[in-house]
XYZ file of C-alpha atoms in Angstrom:
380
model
C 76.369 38.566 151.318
C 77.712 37.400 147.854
C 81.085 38.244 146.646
C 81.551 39.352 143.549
C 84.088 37.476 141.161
C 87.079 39.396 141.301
C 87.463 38.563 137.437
C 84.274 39.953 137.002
C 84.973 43.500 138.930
C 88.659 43.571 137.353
C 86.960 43.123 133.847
C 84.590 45.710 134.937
C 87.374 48.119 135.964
C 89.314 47.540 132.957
C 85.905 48.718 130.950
C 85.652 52.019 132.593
C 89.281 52.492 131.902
C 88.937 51.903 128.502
C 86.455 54.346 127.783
C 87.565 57.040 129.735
C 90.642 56.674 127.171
C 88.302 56.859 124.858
C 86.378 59.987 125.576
C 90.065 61.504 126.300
C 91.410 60.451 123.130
C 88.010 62.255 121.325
C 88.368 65.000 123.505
C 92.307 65.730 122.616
C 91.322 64.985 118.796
C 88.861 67.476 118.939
C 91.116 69.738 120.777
C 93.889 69.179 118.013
C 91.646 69.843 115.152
C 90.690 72.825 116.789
C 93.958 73.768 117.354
C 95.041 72.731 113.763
C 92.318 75.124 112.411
C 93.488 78.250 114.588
C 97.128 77.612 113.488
C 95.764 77.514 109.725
C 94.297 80.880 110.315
C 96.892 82.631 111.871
C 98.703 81.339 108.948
C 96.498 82.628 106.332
C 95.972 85.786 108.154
C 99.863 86.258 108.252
C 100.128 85.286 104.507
C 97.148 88.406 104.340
C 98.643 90.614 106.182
C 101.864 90.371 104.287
C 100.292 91.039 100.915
C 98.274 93.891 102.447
C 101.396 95.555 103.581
C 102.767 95.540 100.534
C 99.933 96.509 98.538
C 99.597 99.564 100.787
C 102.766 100.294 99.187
C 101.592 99.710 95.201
C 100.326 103.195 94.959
C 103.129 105.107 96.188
C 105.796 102.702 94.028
C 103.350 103.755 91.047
C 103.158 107.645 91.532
C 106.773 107.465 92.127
C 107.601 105.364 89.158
C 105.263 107.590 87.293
C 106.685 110.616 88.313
C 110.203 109.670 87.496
C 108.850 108.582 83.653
C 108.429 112.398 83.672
C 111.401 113.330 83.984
C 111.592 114.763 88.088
C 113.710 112.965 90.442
C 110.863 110.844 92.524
C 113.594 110.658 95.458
C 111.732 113.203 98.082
C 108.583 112.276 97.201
C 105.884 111.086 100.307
C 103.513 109.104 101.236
C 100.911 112.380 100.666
C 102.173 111.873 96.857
C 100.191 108.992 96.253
C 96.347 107.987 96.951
C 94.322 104.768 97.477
C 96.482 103.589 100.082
C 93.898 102.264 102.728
C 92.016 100.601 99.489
C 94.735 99.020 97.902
C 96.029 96.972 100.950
C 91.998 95.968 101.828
C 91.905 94.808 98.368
C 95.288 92.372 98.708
C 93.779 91.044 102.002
C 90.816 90.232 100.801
C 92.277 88.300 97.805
C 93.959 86.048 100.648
C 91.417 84.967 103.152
C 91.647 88.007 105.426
C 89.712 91.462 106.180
C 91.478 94.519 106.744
C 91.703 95.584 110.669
C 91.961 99.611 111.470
C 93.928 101.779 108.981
C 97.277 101.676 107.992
C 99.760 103.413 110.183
C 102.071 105.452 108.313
C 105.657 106.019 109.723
C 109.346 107.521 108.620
C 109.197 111.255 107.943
C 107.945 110.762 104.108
C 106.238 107.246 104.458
C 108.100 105.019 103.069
C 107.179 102.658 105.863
C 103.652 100.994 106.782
C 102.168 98.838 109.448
C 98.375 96.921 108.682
C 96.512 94.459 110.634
C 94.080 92.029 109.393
C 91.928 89.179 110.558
C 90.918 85.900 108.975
C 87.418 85.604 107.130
C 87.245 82.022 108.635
C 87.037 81.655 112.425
C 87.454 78.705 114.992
C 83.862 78.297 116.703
C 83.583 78.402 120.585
C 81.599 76.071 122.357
C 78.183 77.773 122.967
C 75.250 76.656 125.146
C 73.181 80.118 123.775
C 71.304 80.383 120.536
C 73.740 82.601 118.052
C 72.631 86.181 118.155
C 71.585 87.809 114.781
C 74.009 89.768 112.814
C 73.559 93.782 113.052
C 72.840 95.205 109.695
C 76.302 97.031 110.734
C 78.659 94.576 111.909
C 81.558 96.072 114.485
C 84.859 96.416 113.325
C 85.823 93.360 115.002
C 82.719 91.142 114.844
C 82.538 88.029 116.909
C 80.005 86.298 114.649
C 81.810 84.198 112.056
C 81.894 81.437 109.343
C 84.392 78.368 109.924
C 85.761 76.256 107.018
C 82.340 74.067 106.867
C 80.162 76.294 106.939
C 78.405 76.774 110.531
C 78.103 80.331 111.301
C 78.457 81.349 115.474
C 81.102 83.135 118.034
C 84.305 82.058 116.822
C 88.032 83.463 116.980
C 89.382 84.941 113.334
C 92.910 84.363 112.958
C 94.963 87.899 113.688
C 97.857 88.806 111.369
C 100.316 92.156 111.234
C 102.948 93.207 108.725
C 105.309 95.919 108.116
C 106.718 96.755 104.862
C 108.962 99.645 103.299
C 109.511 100.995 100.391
C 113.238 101.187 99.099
C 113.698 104.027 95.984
C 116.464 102.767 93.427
C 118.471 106.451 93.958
C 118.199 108.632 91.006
C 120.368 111.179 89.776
C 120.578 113.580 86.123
C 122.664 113.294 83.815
C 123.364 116.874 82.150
C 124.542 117.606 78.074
C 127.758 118.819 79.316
C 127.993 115.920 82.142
C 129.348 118.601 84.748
C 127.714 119.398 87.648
C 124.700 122.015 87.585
C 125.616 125.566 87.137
C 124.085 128.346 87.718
C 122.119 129.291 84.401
C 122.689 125.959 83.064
C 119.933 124.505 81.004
C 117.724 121.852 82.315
C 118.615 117.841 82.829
C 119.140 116.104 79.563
C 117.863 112.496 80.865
C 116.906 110.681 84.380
C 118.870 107.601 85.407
C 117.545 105.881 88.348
C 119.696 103.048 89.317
C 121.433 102.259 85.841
C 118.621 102.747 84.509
C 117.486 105.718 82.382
C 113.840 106.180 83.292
C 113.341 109.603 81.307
C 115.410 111.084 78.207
C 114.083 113.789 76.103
C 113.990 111.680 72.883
C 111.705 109.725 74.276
C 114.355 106.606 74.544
C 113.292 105.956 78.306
C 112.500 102.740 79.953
C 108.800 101.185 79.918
C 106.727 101.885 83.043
C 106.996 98.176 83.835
C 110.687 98.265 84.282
C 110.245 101.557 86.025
C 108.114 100.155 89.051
C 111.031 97.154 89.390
C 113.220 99.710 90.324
C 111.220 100.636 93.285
C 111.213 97.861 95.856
C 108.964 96.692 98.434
C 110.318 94.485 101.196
C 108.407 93.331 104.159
C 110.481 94.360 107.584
C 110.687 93.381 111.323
C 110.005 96.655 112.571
C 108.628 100.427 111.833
C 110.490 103.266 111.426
C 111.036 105.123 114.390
C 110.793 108.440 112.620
C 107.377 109.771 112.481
C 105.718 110.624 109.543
C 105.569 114.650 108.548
C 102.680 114.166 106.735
C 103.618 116.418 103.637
C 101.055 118.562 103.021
C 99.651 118.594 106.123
C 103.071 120.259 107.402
C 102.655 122.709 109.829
C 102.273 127.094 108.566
C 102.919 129.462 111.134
C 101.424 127.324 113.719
C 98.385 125.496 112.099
C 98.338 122.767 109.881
C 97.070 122.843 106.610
C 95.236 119.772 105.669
C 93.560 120.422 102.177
C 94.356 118.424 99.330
C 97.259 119.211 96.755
C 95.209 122.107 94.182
C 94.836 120.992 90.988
C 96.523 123.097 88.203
C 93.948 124.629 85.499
C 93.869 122.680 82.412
C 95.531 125.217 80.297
C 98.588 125.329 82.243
C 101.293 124.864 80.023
C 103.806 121.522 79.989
C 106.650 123.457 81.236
C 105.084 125.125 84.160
C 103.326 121.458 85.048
C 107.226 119.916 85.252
C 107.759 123.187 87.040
C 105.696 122.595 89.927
C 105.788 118.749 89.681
C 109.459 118.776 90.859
C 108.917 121.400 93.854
C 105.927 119.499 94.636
C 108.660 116.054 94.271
C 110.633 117.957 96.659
C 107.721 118.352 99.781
C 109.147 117.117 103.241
C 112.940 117.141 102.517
C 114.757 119.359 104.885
C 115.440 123.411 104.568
C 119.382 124.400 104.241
C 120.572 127.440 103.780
C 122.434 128.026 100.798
C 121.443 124.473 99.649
C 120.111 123.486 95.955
C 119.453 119.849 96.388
C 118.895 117.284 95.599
C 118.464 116.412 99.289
C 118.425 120.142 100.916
C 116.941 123.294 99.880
C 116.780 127.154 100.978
C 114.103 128.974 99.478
C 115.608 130.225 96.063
C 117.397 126.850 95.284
C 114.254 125.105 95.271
C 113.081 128.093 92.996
C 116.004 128.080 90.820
C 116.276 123.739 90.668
C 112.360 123.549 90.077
C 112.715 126.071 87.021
C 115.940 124.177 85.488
C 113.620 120.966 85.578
C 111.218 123.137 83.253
C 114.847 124.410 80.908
C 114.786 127.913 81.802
C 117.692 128.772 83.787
C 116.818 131.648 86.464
C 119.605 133.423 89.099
C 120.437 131.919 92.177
C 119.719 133.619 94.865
C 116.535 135.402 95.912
C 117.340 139.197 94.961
C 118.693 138.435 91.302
C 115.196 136.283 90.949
C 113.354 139.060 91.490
C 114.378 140.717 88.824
C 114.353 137.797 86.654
C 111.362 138.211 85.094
C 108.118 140.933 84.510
C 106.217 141.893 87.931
C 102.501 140.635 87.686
C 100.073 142.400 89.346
C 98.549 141.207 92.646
C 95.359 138.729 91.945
C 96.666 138.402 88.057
C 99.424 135.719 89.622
C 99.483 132.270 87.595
C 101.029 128.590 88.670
C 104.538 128.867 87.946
C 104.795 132.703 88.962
C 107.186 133.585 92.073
C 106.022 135.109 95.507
C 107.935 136.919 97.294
C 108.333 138.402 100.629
C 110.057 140.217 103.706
C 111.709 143.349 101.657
C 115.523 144.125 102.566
C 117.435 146.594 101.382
C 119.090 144.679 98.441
C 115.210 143.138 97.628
C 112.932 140.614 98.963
C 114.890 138.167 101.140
C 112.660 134.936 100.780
C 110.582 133.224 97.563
C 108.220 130.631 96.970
C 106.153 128.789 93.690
C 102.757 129.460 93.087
C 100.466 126.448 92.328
C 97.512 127.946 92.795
C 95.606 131.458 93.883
C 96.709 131.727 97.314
C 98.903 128.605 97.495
C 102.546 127.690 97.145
C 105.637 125.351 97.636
C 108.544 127.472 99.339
C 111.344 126.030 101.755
C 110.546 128.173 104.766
C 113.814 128.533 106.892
C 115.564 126.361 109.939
C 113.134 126.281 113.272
C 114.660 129.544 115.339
C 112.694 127.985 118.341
C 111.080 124.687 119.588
C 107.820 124.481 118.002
C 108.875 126.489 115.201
C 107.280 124.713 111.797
C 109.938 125.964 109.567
C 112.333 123.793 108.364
C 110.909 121.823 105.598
C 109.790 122.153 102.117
C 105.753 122.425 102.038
C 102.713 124.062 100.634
C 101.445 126.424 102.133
C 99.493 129.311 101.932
C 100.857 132.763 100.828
C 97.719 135.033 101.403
C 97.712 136.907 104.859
C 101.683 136.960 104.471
C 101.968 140.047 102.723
C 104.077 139.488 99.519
C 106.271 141.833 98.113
C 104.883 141.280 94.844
C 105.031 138.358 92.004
C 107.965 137.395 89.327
C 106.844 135.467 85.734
C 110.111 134.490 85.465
C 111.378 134.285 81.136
C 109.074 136.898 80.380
């Protein structure tokens, strides 16, 4: 038998070597470009899901600037003040690369804070042996047919991104013609400063909505907040929640009685005190009384001198801006509320007297089945 030159086999040897390096050296380039493309999506995705978060935020910031131009103190208003949410944060992902994932999750007890996840239009494709199916006419939510950077359509990964962002409100406060502190009877707030910033003066001398919005930041942030969201006017009445949208006020209703019920309504979600007149707690007649002084009529403080503020109306002839009453003591009614529309109000309810108990916060509500004393047009 012939042996074989051992030059000959070593060169041999040294061949196979060679391109197994080879094929290993494809195989990890491959792998790195790969690996290279799923790092650019997550990137873009994250870059997505941070402008999502915060345009989830634009519309609140806006309402909230908005509202403040106008004079009421935007400082309790929630995340049930402002609408287009869910489209507004699609709309910043999709400007960056990136589809929105789910809906937004709303937390803190107004929502101020929100969480969105997105995923990359792009994709990394997976090595596939079976033809591609063909797209539904409905895609699901998270499809696993996708487009990579060149092109070829197949399964693929999209990069994942999540981001949390808050909104931070510049603290506002009035600023009165006598500069002392509200009294009872006093006339209503010369001018709005928000930050050092006045956002609302009755000469008109008030900042530019532009300037406004600045004051109201939005800051991207590691975490939630673990307060849940209240949900405004979806707050709990006497056990079941009312979920209908805020009414709209007839187009006749005067300017006054619109600033009227735009404060109370500024004032949903913040927390029932007794004895309280804001800005940050309320009982039932101080929201009454503070709502009317952001209108300029001055009214009495407490709940039996409101009810004879004013001329009774007759049941079913109430208006937005009237007073509801209820629970008749013997020095008068011992709670009141705003109406905003037939059937509806804003009142501050009274502290929980048992677990469960929805009371507690300022929300609208219904004031039909609750038997009111009667109805106050307050200035008349």
């Amino acid at each position: 038998m012939t042996q074989r030159d051992p030059a000959r086999r070593e060169e041999g040897q040294a061949q196979i070597v060679l391109l197994l390096a080879v094929l290993a050296m494809l195989f990890l380039s491959f792998a790195a470009v790969k690996i290279a493309q799923a790092n650019d999506l997550r990137s873009r995705a994250q870059t997505a899901a941070d402008a999502a978060a915060i345009g989830a935020l634009t519309p609140l910031r806006d309402a909230a600037a908005r509202l403040a131009m106008s004079g009421i103190d935007p400082d309790g208003m929630g995340f049930w003040g402002a609408t287009g949410a869910q489209e507004a944060a699609a709309r910043y992902a999709g400007r960056n690369g990136a589809d929105l994932v789910g809906d937004i999750h709303v937390t803190g007890a107004f929502g101020h804070t929100v969480k969105v996840n997105v995923a990359s239009k792009g994709c990394v494709l997976l090595p596939t042996t079976t033809p591609v199916p063909t797209p539904t006419p409905t895609p699901s939510p998270t499809p696993t047919l996708c487009t990579d950077a060149e092109g070829n359509r197949g399964e693929g990964r999209r990069g994942p991104g999540d981001s949390i962002a808050r909104l931070i409100f510049p603290g506002c406060h009035y600023t009165l013609p006598s500069g002392d502190t509200p009294q009872e009877g006093g006339l209503g707030p010369s001018a709005l400063v928000c930050g050092d910033v006045t956002v609302y003066s009755p000469d008109g001398g008030a900042a530019d909505f532009d300037r406004v919005a600045k004051l109201f930041k939005i800051r991207l942030v590691d975490q939630e907040d673990p307060e849940a969201y209240i949900g405004g006017a979806g707050l709990p009445v006497g056990g079941a929640p009312y979920t209908g949208a805020f009414p709209n006020l007839p187009a006749a209703t005067p300017e006054i009685i619109k600033r009227i019920i735009a404060f109370a309504r500024a004032q949903i979600g913040k927390l029932y005190v007794w004895g309280a007149a804001g800005p940050n707690t309320f009982d039932c007649s101080g929201l009454t009384q503070m709502a009317y002084r952001a209108g300029g009529i001055p009214i009495p403080r407490v709940t039996y001198t409101q009810w004879t503020s004013g001329a009774h109306i007759q049941p079913g002839q109430e208006q937005p801006g009237d007073l509801v009453f209820f629970y008749k003591g013997s020095n008068g009614p011992e709670h009141v509320g705003l109406v905003v529309s037939a059937g509806m109000m804003i009142e501050a309810p009274h502290t929980a007297r048992y677990p469960g108990d929805p009371g507690g916060f300022v929300r609208l509500a219904p004031y039909t089945g609750r038997n009111p004393v009667g109805f106050v047009r307050p200035g008349t």
